[in-house]
Amino acid sequence: MNHPATPSPSVILCGADGEAIGYLPKDQVHHRDTPLHLAFSSYIFDSDRRLLVTRRSSAKATWPGVTTNSCCGHPEPEEPLTDAVRRRVHEELGVKAENITLVLPTFSYRAQMPNGIVEYELCPVFTATAESTTLQADPEEVDGAEWIPWHSFATRVCDGTLEVSPWCRMQVEQLVELGPDPLRWAAGDPTQLPAAATY
């Protein structure tokens, strides 16, 4: 019996001022002329200040096989970003995210792969803690994962000895300015989030 294909989730398209201007199925968003859209990045820590570092699946359309932060994703229409973080961390990694905290409300970037495919996102950054360090990673999303002390990871990213995704490198450069202890970073101002994210 043939089963209908699961429809691609919708991605929120954004205008120049961060407002929502429409939606597109995720599988139609990323190409050489990717429109500006809403996303998030998350950094998941354990109680020893180790960061969950992942390697993107080799099947991903953008930056396949590249080392990056814990989890990225796109909120569904009218889904609060904290709910989206919780949902995607569980779906991709099998981890229950707790203490979800907004830390970089205004982060955005545009990056282009050698093959011309572009990422172009308003991408607020969150931290969270993990209830357990045991993972159940989705192989369609993640090829590998490990827990790395934050200071070691941040140092290697900033000095260029560890190659990571372009958004992760830019985020880490801003996160280190918040202080040495990731569990004590001040929360960002939610009023600075893009208008498309204010549900």
Short mmCIF file of C-alpha atoms in Angstrom, two decimals:
data_model
loop_
_atom_site.label_atom_id
_atom_site.label_comp_id
_atom_site.label_asym_id
_atom_site.label_seq_id
_atom_site.Cartn_x
_atom_site.Cartn_y
_atom_site.Cartn_z
CA MET A 1 0.00 0.00 0.00
CA ASN A 2 1.29 3.46 -0.87
CA HIS A 3 1.12 5.98 1.92
CA PRO A 4 0.83 9.70 1.20
CA ALA A 5 4.03 11.66 1.71
CA THR A 6 4.22 13.68 4.91
CA PRO A 7 3.74 17.33 3.96
CA SER A 8 6.73 19.59 4.50
CA PRO A 9 6.26 21.87 7.54
CA SER A 10 5.72 25.55 6.87
CA VAL A 11 8.49 28.12 7.36
CA ILE A 12 7.65 31.72 8.29
CA LEU A 13 8.90 34.22 5.70
CA CYS A 14 9.99 37.63 7.00
CA GLY A 15 10.07 41.16 5.68
CA ALA A 16 12.91 43.64 6.08
CA ASP A 17 11.59 44.77 9.47
CA GLY A 18 11.24 41.23 10.81
CA GLU A 19 7.52 40.97 10.26
CA ALA A 20 5.84 37.80 8.99
CA ILE A 21 4.89 38.17 5.33
CA GLY A 22 3.89 34.62 4.42
CA TYR A 23 4.76 30.94 4.56
CA LEU A 24 6.48 28.35 2.39
CA PRO A 25 6.94 24.61 2.78
CA LYS A 26 10.39 23.98 4.24
CA ASP A 27 11.42 21.87 1.24
CA GLN A 28 10.92 24.92 -1.02
CA VAL A 29 12.85 27.47 1.06
CA HIS A 30 16.56 26.68 0.72
CA HIS A 31 18.13 27.32 -2.68
CA ARG A 32 20.31 29.94 -4.41
CA ASP A 33 17.79 32.71 -3.67
CA THR A 34 16.61 31.70 -0.20
CA PRO A 35 14.11 34.22 1.21
CA LEU A 36 14.60 35.72 4.67
CA HIS A 37 12.82 33.49 7.17
CA LEU A 38 12.46 32.83 10.89
CA ALA A 39 14.55 30.19 12.64
CA PHE A 40 16.29 29.57 15.97
CA SER A 41 19.54 28.13 17.28
CA SER A 42 19.94 26.39 20.62
CA TYR A 43 22.88 25.53 22.84
CA ILE A 44 22.16 22.67 25.25
CA PHE A 45 24.34 22.33 28.37
CA ASP A 46 24.70 19.79 31.14
CA SER A 47 25.38 20.66 34.78
CA ASP A 48 29.14 20.55 34.16
CA ARG A 49 28.91 23.32 31.52
CA ARG A 50 29.50 20.87 28.71
CA LEU A 51 27.86 21.79 25.41
CA LEU A 52 26.05 19.25 23.27
CA VAL A 53 27.84 19.60 19.93
CA THR A 54 26.33 17.89 16.89
CA ARG A 55 27.38 16.98 13.36
CA ARG A 56 24.72 17.65 10.79
CA SER A 57 23.45 14.70 8.79
CA SER A 58 25.20 14.14 5.48
CA ALA A 59 21.71 14.10 3.94
CA LYS A 60 20.98 17.73 4.89
CA ALA A 61 20.55 20.23 2.05
CA THR A 62 22.57 22.90 3.85
CA TRP A 63 26.01 22.31 5.39
CA PRO A 64 25.78 18.50 5.40
CA GLY A 65 28.22 16.75 7.72
CA VAL A 66 29.34 19.99 9.37
CA THR A 67 29.91 20.37 13.13
CA THR A 68 27.55 22.85 14.74
CA ASN A 69 25.66 23.83 17.87
CA SER A 70 23.16 21.54 19.58
CA CYS A 71 20.03 22.08 17.52
CA CYS A 72 18.58 24.50 15.00
CA GLY A 73 15.12 24.67 13.53
CA HIS A 74 12.14 26.65 12.35
CA PRO A 75 9.07 27.49 14.42
CA GLU A 76 5.74 26.53 12.95
CA PRO A 77 3.22 29.32 12.28
CA GLU A 78 2.04 30.83 15.59
CA GLU A 79 4.36 28.52 17.59
CA PRO A 80 6.28 30.35 20.36
CA LEU A 81 10.02 30.03 19.88
CA THR A 82 10.57 28.38 23.25
CA ASP A 83 8.03 25.72 22.28
CA ALA A 84 9.83 25.24 18.96
CA VAL A 85 13.17 24.78 20.75
CA ARG A 86 11.66 22.21 23.11
CA ARG A 87 9.98 20.36 20.25
CA ARG A 88 12.96 20.19 17.90
CA VAL A 89 15.51 19.28 20.61
CA HIS A 90 13.33 16.33 21.53
CA GLU A 91 12.61 15.34 17.92
CA GLU A 92 16.24 15.55 16.74
CA LEU A 93 18.13 14.45 19.84
CA GLY A 94 15.69 12.69 22.16
CA VAL A 95 16.59 15.19 24.88
CA LYS A 96 14.20 17.05 27.17
CA ALA A 97 15.25 20.71 27.13
CA GLU A 98 14.75 22.59 30.39
CA ASN A 99 15.42 26.18 31.52
CA ILE A 100 15.10 27.45 27.94
CA THR A 101 16.51 30.98 27.92
CA LEU A 102 16.69 33.58 25.17
CA VAL A 103 20.25 34.99 25.02
CA LEU A 104 20.70 36.58 21.55
CA PRO A 105 17.31 37.95 20.45
CA THR A 106 18.54 39.88 17.41
CA PHE A 107 20.96 37.41 15.81
CA SER A 108 20.61 37.08 12.04
CA TYR A 109 22.87 35.96 9.22
CA ARG A 110 23.20 35.13 5.57
CA ALA A 111 25.64 32.44 4.41
CA GLN A 112 26.27 30.75 1.07
CA MET A 113 27.59 27.26 0.42
CA PRO A 114 30.14 26.61 -2.35
CA ASN A 115 27.34 25.11 -4.46
CA GLY A 116 25.38 28.35 -4.22
CA ILE A 117 22.70 27.27 -1.73
CA VAL A 118 21.97 30.05 0.76
CA GLU A 119 20.81 30.24 4.37
CA TYR A 120 19.18 33.58 5.22
CA GLU A 121 17.63 33.72 8.66
CA LEU A 122 16.43 35.81 11.53
CA CYS A 123 17.73 33.35 14.10
CA PRO A 124 17.35 34.14 17.82
CA VAL A 125 19.66 32.07 20.02
CA PHE A 126 18.62 30.14 23.12
CA THR A 127 20.36 28.15 25.82
CA ALA A 128 18.83 25.24 27.71
CA THR A 129 19.86 22.51 30.09
CA ALA A 130 19.43 18.79 29.51
CA GLU A 131 17.63 16.54 31.97
CA SER A 132 19.84 13.66 30.79
CA THR A 133 23.00 13.40 28.69
CA THR A 134 21.70 10.20 27.06
CA LEU A 135 20.79 10.86 23.43
CA GLN A 136 18.46 9.26 20.90
CA ALA A 137 19.49 11.18 17.81
CA ASP A 138 17.45 11.14 14.60
CA PRO A 139 19.89 9.94 11.88
CA GLU A 140 18.05 12.04 9.28
CA GLU A 141 19.12 15.14 11.21
CA VAL A 142 22.29 14.22 13.10
CA ASP A 143 25.30 12.11 12.12
CA GLY A 144 26.99 12.37 15.51
CA ALA A 145 27.02 14.22 18.81
CA GLU A 146 29.27 14.70 21.82
CA TRP A 147 29.43 16.73 25.02
CA ILE A 148 32.35 19.19 25.01
CA PRO A 149 33.35 21.62 27.80
CA TRP A 150 32.08 25.05 26.76
CA HIS A 151 35.38 26.84 27.30
CA SER A 152 37.24 24.33 25.12
CA PHE A 153 34.64 24.46 22.37
CA ALA A 154 34.42 28.27 22.34
CA THR A 155 38.20 28.67 22.33
CA ARG A 156 38.65 26.31 19.38
CA VAL A 157 35.85 27.94 17.40
CA CYS A 158 37.16 31.46 17.99
CA ASP A 159 40.78 30.63 17.14
CA GLY A 160 39.77 28.69 14.03
CA THR A 161 41.10 25.28 15.08
CA LEU A 162 37.58 23.81 15.01
CA GLU A 163 35.59 24.31 11.82
CA VAL A 164 31.88 24.75 12.45
CA SER A 165 28.85 26.01 10.56
CA PRO A 166 28.99 29.73 9.70
CA TRP A 167 26.09 30.61 11.99
CA CYS A 168 27.64 28.70 14.89
CA ARG A 169 30.95 30.54 14.49
CA MET A 170 29.20 33.93 14.45
CA GLN A 171 27.02 33.01 17.43
CA VAL A 172 29.92 31.74 19.54
CA GLU A 173 31.80 34.99 18.91
CA GLN A 174 28.84 36.83 20.45
CA LEU A 175 28.13 34.31 23.21
CA VAL A 176 31.64 34.53 24.68
CA GLU A 177 30.98 38.22 25.28
CA LEU A 178 28.22 37.23 27.75
CA GLY A 179 30.74 35.78 30.21
CA PRO A 180 32.66 32.56 30.89
CA ASP A 181 29.83 30.60 32.55
CA PRO A 182 27.03 29.71 30.10
CA LEU A 183 24.66 28.82 32.93
CA ARG A 184 24.93 32.38 34.25
CA TRP A 185 24.44 34.31 31.02
CA ALA A 186 21.90 37.09 31.32
CA ALA A 187 18.63 36.56 29.50
CA GLY A 188 18.07 38.65 26.39
CA ASP A 189 15.25 41.15 26.00
CA PRO A 190 12.25 39.43 24.39
CA THR A 191 10.98 42.76 23.08
CA GLN A 192 13.96 42.72 20.69
CA LEU A 193 12.76 39.53 18.97
CA PRO A 194 11.63 39.83 15.36
CA ALA A 195 7.94 40.70 15.09
CA ALA A 196 7.37 37.37 13.32
CA ALA A 197 8.42 35.58 16.53
CA THR A 198 6.19 37.36 19.03
CA TYR A 199 3.51 34.78 19.83
#
